[in-house]
CSV table of C-alpha atoms in Angstrom, one decimal:
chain,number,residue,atom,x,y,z
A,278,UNK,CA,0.0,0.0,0.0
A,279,UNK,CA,0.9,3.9,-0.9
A,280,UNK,CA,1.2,6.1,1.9
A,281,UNK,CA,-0.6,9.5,0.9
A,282,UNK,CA,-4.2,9.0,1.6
A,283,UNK,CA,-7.3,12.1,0.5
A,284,UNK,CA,-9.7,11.6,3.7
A,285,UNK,CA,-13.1,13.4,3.0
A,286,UNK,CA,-15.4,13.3,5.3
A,287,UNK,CA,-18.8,14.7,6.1
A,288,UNK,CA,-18.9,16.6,9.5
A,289,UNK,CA,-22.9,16.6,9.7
A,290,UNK,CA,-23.2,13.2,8.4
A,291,UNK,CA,-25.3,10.8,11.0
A,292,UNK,CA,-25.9,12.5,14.3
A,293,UNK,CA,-21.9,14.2,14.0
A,294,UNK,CA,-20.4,11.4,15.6
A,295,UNK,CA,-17.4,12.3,13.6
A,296,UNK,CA,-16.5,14.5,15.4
A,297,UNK,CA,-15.5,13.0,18.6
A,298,UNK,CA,-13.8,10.2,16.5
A,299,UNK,CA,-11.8,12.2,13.7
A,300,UNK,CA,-8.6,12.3,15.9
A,301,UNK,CA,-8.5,8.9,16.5
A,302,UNK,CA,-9.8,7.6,12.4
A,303,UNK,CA,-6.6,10.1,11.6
A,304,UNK,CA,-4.1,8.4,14.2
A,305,UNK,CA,-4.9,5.0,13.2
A,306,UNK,CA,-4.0,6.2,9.6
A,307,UNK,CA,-0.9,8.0,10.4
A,308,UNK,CA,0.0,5.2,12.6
A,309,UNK,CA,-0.2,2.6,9.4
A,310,UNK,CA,2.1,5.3,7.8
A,311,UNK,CA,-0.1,7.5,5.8
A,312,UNK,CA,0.3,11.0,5.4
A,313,UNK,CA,-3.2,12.1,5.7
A,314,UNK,CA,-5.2,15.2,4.0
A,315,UNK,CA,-8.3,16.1,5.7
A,316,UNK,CA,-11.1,17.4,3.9
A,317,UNK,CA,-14.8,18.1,5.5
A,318,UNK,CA,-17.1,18.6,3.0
A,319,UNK,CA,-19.1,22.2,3.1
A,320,UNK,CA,-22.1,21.7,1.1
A,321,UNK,CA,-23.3,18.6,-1.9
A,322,UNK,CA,-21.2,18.0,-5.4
A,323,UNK,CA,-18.0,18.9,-2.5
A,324,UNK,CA,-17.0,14.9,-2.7
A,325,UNK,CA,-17.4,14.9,-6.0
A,326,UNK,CA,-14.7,18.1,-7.0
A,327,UNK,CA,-12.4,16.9,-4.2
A,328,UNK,CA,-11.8,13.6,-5.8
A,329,UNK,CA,-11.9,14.8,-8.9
A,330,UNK,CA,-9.7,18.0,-8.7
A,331,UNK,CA,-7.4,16.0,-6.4
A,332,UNK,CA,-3.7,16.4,-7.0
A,333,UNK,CA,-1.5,13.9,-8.0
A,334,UNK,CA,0.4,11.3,-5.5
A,335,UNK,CA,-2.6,10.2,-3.9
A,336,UNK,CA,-2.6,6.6,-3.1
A,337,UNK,CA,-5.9,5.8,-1.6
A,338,UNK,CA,-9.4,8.0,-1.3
A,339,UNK,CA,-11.2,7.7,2.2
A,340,UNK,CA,-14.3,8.7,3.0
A,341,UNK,CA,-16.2,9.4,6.0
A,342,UNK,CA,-20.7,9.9,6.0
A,343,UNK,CA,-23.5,8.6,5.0
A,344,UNK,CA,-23.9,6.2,1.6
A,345,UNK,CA,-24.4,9.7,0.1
A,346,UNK,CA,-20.9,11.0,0.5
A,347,UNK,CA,-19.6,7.6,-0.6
A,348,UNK,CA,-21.7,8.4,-3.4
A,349,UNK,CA,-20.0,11.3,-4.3
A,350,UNK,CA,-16.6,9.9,-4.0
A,351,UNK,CA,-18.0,7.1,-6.1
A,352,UNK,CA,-19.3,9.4,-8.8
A,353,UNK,CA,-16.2,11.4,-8.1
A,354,UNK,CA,-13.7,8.4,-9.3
A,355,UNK,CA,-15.3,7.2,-11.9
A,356,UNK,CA,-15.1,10.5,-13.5
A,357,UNK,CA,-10.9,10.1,-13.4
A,358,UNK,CA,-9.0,8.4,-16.0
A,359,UNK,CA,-6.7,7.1,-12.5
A,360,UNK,CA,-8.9,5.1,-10.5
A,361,UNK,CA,-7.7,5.0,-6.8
A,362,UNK,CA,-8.6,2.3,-3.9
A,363,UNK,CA,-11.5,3.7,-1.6
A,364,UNK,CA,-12.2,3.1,1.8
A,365,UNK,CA,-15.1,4.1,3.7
A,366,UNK,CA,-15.6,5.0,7.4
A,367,UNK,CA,-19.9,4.9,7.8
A,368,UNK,CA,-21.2,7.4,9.9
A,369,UNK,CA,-24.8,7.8,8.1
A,370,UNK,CA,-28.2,7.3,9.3
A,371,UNK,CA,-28.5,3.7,7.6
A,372,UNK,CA,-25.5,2.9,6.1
A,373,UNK,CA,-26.8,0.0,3.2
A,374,UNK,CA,-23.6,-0.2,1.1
A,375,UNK,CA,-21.8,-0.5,4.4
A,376,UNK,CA,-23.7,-3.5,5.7
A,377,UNK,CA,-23.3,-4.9,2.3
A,378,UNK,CA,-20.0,-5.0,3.0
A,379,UNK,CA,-19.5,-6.2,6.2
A,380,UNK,CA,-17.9,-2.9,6.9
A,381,UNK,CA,-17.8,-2.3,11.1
A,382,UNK,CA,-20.8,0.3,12.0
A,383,UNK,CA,-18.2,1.6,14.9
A,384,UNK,CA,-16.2,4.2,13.0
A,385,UNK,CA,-12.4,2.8,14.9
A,386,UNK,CA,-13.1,-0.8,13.5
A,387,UNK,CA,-13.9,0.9,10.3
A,388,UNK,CA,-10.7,2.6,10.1
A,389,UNK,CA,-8.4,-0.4,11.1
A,390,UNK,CA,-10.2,-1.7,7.9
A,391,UNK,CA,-8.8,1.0,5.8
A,392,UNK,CA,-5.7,0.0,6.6
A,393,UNK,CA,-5.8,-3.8,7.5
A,394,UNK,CA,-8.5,-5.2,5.6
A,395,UNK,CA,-8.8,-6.8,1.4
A,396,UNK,CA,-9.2,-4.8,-1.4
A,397,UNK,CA,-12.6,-5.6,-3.1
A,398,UNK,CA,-13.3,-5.4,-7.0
A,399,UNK,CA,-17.2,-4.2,-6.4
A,400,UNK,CA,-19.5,-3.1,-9.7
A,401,UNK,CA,-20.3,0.4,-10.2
A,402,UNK,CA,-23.7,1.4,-11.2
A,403,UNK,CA,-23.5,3.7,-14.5
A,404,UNK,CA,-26.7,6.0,-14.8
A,405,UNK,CA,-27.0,8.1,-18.5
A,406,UNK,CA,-24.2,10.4,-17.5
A,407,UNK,CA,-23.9,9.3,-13.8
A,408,UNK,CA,-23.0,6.9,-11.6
A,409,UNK,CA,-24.5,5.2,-8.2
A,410,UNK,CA,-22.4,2.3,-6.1
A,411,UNK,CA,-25.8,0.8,-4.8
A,412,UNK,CA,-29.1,1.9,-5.5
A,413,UNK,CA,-30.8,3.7,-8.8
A,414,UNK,CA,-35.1,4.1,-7.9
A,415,UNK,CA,-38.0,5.6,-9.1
A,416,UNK,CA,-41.5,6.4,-7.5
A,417,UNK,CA,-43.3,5.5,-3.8
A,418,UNK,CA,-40.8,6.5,-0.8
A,419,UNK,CA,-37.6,7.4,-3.1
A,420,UNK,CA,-37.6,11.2,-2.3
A,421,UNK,CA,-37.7,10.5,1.5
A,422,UNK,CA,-33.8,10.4,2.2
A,423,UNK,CA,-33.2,13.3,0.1
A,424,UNK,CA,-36.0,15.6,1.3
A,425,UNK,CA,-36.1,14.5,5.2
A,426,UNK,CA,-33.7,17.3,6.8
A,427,UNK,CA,-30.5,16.3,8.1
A,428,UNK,CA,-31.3,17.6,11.6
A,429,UNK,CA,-33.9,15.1,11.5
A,430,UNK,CA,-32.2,12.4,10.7
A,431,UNK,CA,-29.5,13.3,13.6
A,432,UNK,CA,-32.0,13.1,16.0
A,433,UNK,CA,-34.6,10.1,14.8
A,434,UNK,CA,-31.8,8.7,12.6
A,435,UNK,CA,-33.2,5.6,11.1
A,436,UNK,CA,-36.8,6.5,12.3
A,437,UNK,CA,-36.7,9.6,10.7
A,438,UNK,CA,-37.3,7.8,7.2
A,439,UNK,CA,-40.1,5.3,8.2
A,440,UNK,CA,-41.6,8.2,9.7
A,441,UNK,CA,-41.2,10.4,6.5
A,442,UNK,CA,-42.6,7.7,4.1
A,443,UNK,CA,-45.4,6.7,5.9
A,444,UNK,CA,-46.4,10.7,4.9
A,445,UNK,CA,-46.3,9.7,1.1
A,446,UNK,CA,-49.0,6.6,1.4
A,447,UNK,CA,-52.1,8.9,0.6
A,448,UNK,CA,-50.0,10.2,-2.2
A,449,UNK,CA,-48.7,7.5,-4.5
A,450,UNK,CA,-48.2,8.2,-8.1
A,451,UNK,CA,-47.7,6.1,-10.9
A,452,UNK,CA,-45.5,6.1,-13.8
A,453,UNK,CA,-46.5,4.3,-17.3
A,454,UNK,CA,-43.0,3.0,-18.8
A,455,UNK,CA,-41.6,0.6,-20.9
A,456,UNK,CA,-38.6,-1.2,-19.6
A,457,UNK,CA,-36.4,-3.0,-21.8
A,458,UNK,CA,-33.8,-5.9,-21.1
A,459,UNK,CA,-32.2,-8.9,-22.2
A,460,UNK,CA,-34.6,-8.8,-25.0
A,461,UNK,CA,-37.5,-8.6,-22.9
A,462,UNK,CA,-39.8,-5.4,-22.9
A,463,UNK,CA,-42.2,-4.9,-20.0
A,464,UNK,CA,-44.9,-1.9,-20.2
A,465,UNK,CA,-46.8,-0.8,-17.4
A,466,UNK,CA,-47.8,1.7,-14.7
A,467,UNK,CA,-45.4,1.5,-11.7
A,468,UNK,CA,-45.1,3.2,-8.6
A,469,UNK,CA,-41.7,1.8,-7.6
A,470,UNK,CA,-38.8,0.5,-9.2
A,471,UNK,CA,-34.9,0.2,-7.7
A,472,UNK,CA,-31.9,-1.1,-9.4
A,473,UNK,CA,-29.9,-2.3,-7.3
A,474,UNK,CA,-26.5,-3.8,-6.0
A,475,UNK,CA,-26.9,-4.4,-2.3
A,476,UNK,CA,-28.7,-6.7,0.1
A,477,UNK,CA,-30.0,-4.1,2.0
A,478,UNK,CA,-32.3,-0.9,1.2
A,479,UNK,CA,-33.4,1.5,3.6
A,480,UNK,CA,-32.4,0.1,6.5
A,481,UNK,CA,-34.0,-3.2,5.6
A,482,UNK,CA,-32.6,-6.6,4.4
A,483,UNK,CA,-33.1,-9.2,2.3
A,484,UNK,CA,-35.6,-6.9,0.0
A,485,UNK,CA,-33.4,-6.7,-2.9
A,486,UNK,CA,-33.5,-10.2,-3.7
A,487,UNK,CA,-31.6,-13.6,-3.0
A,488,UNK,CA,-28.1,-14.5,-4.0
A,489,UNK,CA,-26.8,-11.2,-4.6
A,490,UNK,CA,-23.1,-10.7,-5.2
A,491,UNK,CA,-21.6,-7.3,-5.2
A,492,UNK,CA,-19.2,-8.1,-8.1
A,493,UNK,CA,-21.3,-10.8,-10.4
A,494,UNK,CA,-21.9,-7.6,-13.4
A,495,UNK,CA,-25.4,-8.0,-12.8
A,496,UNK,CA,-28.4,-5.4,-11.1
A,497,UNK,CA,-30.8,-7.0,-8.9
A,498,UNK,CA,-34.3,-5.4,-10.1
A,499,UNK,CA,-37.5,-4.7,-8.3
A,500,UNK,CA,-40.8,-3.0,-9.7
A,501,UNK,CA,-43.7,-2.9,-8.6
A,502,UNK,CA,-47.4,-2.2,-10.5
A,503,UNK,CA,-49.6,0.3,-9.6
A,504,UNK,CA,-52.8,-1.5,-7.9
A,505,UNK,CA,-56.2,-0.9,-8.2
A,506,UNK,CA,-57.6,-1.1,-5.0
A,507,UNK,CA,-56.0,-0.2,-1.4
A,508,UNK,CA,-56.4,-3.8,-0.2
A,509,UNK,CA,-53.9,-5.1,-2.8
A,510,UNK,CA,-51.3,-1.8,-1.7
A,511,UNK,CA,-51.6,-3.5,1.9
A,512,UNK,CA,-50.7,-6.7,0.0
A,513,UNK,CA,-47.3,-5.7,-1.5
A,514,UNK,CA,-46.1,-3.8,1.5
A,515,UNK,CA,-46.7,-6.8,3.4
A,516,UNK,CA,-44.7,-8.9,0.6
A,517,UNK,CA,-41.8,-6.4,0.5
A,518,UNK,CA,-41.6,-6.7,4.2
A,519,UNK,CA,-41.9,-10.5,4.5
A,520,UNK,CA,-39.0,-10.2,2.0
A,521,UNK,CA,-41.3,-12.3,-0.7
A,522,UNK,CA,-40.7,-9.8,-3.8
A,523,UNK,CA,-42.4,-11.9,-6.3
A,524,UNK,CA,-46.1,-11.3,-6.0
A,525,UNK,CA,-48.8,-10.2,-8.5
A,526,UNK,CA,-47.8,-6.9,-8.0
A,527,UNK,CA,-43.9,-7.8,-8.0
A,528,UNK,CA,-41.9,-8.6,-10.7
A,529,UNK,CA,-38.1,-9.0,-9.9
A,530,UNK,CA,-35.3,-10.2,-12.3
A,531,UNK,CA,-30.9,-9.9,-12.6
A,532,UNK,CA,-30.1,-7.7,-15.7
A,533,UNK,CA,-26.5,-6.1,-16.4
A,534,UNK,CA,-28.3,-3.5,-18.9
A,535,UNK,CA,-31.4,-2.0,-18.9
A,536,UNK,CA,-33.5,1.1,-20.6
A,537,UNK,CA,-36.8,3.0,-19.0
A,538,UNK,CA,-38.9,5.2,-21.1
A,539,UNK,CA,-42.0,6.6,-19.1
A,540,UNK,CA,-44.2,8.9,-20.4
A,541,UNK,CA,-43.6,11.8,-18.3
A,542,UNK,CA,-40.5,12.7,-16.3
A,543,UNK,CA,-40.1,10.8,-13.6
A,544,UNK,CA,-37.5,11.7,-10.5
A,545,UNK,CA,-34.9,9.4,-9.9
A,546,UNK,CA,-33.1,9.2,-6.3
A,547,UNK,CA,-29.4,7.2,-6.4
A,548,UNK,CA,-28.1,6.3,-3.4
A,549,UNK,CA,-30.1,8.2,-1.0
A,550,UNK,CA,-29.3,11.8,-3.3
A,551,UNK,CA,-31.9,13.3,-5.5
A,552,UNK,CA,-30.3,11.9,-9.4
A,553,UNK,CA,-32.7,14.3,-11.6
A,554,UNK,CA,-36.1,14.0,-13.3
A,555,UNK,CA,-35.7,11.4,-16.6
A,556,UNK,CA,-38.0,10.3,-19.5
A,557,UNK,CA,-35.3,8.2,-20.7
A,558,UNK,CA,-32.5,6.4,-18.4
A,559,UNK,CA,-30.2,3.8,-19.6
A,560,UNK,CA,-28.3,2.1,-16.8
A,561,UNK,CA,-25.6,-0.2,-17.2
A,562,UNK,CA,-23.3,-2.4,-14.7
A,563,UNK,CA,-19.5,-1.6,-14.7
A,564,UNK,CA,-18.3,-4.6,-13.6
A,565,UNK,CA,-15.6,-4.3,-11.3
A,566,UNK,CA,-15.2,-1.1,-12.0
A,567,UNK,CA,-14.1,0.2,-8.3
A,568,UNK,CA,-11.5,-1.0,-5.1
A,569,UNK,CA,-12.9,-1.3,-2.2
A,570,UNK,CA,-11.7,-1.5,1.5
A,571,UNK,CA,-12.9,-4.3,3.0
A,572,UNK,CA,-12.7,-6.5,6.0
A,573,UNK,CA,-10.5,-9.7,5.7
């Protein structure tokens, strides 16, 4: 391993708890020989320029927040013809790439697997001109983790987005799209769809499908049809929870490529940040695009 390491980290990320563990993340690096560069972000895209605009003689990217900082150093790094290692300290609300991982929750462990743990060929999630490391979704609850308020989240922290989405029942939407893959076309009206690379969403496990493997080139995809009575809503929040995801209303499938056309913008959220409003997305897996830090 190099020894010149970029840390970025978000000091209002989670409830702050950076904050009374910055010293220590930066002794264990120093300690493992790095010469460290701190930088806390000041407001969003500030990942993304860091990594991007960084000088030369870096050796490793860390980053320190929720999934939407890593995000940004994601999005960040693929934008770079040099493609450096990244580790990732959680100190979000929820965490999901994290977990998906196996990457400690406590912030010291997380740092000792900066510099101890396995470097991880993960696929990168390429969105028309963007990029997401976990999740790309459409429709019912998507706008909650970008529109609840971070002071929110400090205090309710994972609360804070069941509380939030439970708001946006009496308001569901649909979108009529045609979704094409693998030769298949599907049209329909949908009120949810996530692309996905992670076994857990939200907070919540097992949702995204069985078998998943963070580095097989393939999405794990969920949508879900708009129903016609309340009765059968009731029905596929109760299949989503019992972690069935093929129902009537449910269709799931693996896909390394796929391209949605709806009929009228619809607004995207990738991992946890607000990704635009789209008639048109075409979203590809970048196989092993990425290095990861990773436990041993």
């Amino acid at each position: 391993m190099g020894n010149n390491m970029l840390f970025i980290y978000n000091p209002r990320a989670g409830k702050a708890q950076i904050r009374s563990n910055l010293l220590d993340i930066i002794d264990i690096f120093v300690k493992a020989g790095y010469e460290v560069t701190a930088y806390p972000t000041q407001e969003p895209g500030d990942a993304v320029k860091a990594v991007r605009e960084r000088r030369s003689g870096y050796d490793i990217v860390v980053c320190s927040g929720g999934d939407g900082t890593l995000d940004e150093v994601v999005t960040g790094m693929m934008q770079c013809e040099e493609r450096l290692p990244i580790g990732y300290v959680p100190a979000g609300s929820t965490n999901d790439f994290a977990n998906s991982l196996r990457i400690p929750r406590n912030m010291i462990k997380a740092a000792d697997v900066v510099v101890n743990g396995s470097t991880f060929g993960c696929d990168i999630g390429a969105f028309n001109n963007d990029s997401f490391i976990y999740v790309a979704a459409f429709g019912l609850f998507t706008d909650v983790s970008y529109e609840t308020k971070q002071d929110i989240k400090n205090v309710l922290g994972h609360t804070a987005y069941l509380l939030e989405g439970v708001k946006r029942l009496s308001s569901i939407k649909p979108y009529h799209m045609k979704i094409m893959y693998d030769d298949i076309c599907l049209e329909d009206d949908y009120i949810f769809g996530m692309i996905t690379n992670s076994d857990s969403i939200g907070g919540f496990k097992g949702i995204t499908g069985k078998d998943v493997e963070l580095n097989d080139g393939l999405f794990e995809v969920t949508l879900v049809r708009m129903p016609t009575i309340a009765k059968e809503m009731n029905n596929i929040m109760a299949a989503l929870t019992d972690k069935k995801i093929e129902s009537e209303f449910i269709k799931s499938f693996k896909t390394s490529k796929l391209t949605i056309e709806s009929d009228e913008e619809a607004a995207w959220t990738l991992d946890g940040e607000y990704g635009g409003s789209h008639l048109k997305v075409v979203v590809e897996n970048k196989k092993e695009a990425l290095q990861i830090r990773v436990p041993n």
